[in-house]
mmCIF file of C-alpha atoms in Angstrom:
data_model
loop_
_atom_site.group_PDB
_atom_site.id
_atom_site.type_symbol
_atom_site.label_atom_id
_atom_site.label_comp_id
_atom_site.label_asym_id
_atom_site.label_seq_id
_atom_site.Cartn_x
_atom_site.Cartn_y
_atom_site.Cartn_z
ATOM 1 C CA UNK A 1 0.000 0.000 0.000
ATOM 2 C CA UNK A 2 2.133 3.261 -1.572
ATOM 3 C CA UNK A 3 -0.464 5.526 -0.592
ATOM 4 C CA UNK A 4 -1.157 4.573 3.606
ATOM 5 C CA UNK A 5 -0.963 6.713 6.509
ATOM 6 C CA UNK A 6 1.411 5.722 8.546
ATOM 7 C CA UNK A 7 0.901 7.066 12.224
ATOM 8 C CA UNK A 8 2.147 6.369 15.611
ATOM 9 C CA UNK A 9 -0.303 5.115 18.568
ATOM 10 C CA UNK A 10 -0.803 8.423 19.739
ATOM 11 C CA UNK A 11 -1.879 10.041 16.397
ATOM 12 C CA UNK A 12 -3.968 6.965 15.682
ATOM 13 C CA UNK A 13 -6.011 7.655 19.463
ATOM 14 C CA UNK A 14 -6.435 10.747 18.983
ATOM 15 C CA UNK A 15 -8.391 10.258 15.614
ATOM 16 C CA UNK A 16 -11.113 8.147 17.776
ATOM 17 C CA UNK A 17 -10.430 9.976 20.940
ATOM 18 C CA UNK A 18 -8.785 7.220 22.348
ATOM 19 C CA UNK A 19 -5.461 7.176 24.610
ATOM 20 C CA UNK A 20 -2.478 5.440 22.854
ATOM 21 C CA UNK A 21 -2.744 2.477 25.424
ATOM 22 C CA UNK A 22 -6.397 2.016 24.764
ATOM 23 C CA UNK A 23 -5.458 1.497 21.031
ATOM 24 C CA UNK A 24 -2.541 -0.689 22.052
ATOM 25 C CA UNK A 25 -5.018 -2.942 23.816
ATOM 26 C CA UNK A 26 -7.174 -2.904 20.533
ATOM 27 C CA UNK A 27 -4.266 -3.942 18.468
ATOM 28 C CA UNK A 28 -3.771 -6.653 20.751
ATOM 29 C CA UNK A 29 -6.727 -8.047 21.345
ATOM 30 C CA UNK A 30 -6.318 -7.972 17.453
ATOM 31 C CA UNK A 31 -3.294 -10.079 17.650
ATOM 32 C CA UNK A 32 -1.136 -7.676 15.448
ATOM 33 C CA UNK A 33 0.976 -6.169 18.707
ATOM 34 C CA UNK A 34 2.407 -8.142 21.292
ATOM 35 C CA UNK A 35 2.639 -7.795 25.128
ATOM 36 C CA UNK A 36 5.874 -5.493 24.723
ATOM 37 C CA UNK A 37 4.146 -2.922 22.248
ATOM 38 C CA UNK A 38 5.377 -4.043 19.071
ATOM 39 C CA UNK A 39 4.188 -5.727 16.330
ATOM 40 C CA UNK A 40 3.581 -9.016 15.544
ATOM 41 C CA UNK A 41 4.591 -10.856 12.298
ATOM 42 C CA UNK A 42 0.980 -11.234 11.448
ATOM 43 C CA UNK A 43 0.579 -7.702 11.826
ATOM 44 C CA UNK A 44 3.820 -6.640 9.755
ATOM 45 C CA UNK A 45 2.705 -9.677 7.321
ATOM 46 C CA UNK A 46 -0.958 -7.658 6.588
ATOM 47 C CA UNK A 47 0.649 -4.413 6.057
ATOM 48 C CA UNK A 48 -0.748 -3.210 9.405
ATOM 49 C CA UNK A 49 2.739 -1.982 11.437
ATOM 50 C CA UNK A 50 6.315 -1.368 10.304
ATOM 51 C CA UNK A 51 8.596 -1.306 12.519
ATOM 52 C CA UNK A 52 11.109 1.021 11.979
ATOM 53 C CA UNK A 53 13.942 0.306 13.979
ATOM 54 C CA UNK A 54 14.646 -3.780 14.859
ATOM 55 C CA UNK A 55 14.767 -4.561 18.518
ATOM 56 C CA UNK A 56 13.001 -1.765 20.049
ATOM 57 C CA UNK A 57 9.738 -1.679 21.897
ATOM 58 C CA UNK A 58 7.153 -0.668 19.910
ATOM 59 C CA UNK A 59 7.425 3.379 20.445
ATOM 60 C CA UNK A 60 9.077 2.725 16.717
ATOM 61 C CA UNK A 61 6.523 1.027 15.100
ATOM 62 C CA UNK A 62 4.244 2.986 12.781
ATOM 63 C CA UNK A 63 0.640 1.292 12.231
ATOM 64 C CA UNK A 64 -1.551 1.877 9.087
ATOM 65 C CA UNK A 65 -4.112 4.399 9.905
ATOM 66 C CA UNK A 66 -6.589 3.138 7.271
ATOM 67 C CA UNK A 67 -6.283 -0.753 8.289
ATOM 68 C CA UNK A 68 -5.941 -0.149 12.248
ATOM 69 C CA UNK A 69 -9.077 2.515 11.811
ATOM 70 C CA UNK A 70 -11.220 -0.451 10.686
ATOM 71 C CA UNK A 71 -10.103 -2.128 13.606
ATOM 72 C CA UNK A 72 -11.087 0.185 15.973
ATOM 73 C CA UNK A 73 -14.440 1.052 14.539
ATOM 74 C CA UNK A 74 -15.356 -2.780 14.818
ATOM 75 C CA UNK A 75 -14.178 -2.777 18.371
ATOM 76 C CA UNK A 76 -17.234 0.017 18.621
ATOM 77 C CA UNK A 77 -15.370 3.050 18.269
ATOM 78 C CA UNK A 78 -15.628 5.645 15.984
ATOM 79 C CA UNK A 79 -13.582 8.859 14.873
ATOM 80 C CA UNK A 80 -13.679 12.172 16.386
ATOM 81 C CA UNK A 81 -15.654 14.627 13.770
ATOM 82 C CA UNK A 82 -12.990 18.242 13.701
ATOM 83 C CA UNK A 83 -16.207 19.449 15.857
ATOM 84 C CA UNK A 84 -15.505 17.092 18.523
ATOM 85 C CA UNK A 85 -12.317 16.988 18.645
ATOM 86 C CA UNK A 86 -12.222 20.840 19.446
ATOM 87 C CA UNK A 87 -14.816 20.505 22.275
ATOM 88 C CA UNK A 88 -12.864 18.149 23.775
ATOM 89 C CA UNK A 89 -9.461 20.707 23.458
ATOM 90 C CA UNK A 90 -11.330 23.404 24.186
ATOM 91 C CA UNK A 91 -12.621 21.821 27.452
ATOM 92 C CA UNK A 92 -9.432 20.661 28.954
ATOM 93 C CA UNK A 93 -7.616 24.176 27.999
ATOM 94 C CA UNK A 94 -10.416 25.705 29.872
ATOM 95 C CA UNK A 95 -10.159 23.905 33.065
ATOM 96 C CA UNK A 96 -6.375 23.632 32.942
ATOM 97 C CA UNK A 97 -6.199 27.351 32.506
ATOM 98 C CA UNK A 98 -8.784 27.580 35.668
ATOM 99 C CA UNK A 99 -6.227 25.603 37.561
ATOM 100 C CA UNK A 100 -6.212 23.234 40.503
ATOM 101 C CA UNK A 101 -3.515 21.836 42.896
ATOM 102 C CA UNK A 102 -3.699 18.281 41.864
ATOM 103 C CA UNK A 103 -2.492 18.988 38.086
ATOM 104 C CA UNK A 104 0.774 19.588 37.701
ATOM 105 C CA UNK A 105 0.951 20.205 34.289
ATOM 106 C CA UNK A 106 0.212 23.776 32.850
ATOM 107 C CA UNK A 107 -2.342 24.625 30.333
ATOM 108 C CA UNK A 108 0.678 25.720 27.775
ATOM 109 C CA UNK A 109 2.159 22.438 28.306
ATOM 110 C CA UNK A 110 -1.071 20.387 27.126
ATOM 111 C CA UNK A 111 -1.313 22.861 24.215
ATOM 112 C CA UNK A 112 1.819 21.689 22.545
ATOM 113 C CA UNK A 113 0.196 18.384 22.202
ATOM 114 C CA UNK A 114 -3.145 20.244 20.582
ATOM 115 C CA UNK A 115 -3.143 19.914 16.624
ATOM 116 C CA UNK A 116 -1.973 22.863 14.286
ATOM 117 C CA UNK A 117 -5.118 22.567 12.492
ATOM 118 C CA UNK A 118 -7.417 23.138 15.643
ATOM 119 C CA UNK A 119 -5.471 26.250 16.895
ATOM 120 C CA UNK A 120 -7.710 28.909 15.551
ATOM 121 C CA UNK A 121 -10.973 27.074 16.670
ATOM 122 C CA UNK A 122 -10.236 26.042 19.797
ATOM 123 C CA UNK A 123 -8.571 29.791 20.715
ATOM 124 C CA UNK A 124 -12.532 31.380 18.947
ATOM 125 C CA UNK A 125 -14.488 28.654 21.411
ATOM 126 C CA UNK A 126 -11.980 29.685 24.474
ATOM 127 C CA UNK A 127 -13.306 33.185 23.436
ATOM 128 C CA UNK A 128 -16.689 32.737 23.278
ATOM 129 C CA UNK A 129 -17.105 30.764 26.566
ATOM 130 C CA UNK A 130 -14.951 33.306 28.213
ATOM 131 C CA UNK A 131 -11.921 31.978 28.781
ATOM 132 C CA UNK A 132 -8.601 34.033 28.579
ATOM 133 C CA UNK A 133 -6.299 31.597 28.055
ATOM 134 C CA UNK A 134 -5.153 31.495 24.248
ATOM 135 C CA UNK A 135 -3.137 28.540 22.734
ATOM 136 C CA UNK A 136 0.107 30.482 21.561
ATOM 137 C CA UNK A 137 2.041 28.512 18.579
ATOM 138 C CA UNK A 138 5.753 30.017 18.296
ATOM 139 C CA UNK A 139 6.254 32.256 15.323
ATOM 140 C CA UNK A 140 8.522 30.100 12.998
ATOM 141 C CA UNK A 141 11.104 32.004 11.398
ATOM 142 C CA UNK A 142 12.667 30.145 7.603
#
């Protein structure tokens, strides 16, 4: 398959809003990654994972995003619509920014991990609910 995604478990969660363990646990229960995190032969066999660097745990395997996707949805879940998937920022930005002592991680810390593409939307929402806190991206220079 020339033309397939290839992401990493995180990237692949965050499609279904999943965690990248929950889709690890998918992928096993699938048989296609082992107990360690990597693949297995039958997944490298179907086209499913490469693993990109031999004798590693499976933080260097890449999994097909269109194959594993079909996996997931017949496990029951189903992808995030753009919609969704900036509530969800959008709400976790807000109560990070509102704080409390039992996170220890800032809201500008969790907004590294938000997706360029969702910047501008989640920052208007913020806005609109009347939140302060703005996701700043660094200005990069060529």
């Amino acid at each position: 398959m020339a033309t397939s995604t290839w992401v990493n478990l995180h990237d692949l969660g965050r499609t279904f809003g999943l965690s990248a363990r929950h889709c690890g646990r998918v992928l096993e229960r699938e048989g296609w990654r082992d107990r360690h995190g990597c693949p297995t032969p039958a997944a490298l066999e179907m086209g499913a994972a490469e693993q990109r660097a031999p004798h590693r745990k499976g933080r260097s395997a890449l999994w097909n995003a269109e194959l594993c996707s079909v996996v997931l949805e017949r496990q029951g879940h189903h992808p995030l619509s753009q919609d969704q998937h900036v509530n969800q920022w959008t709400d976790l930005l807000e109560a990070m920014a509102a704080g409390s002592s039992s996170i220890t991680t800032s809201a500008d810390q969790m907004a590294e991990e938000l997706p360029a593409d969702l910047v501008d939307a989640v920052n208007q929402q913020l806005n609109r609910r009347g939140c302060r806190y703005q996701v700043q991206r660094p200005i990069k220079t060529a």
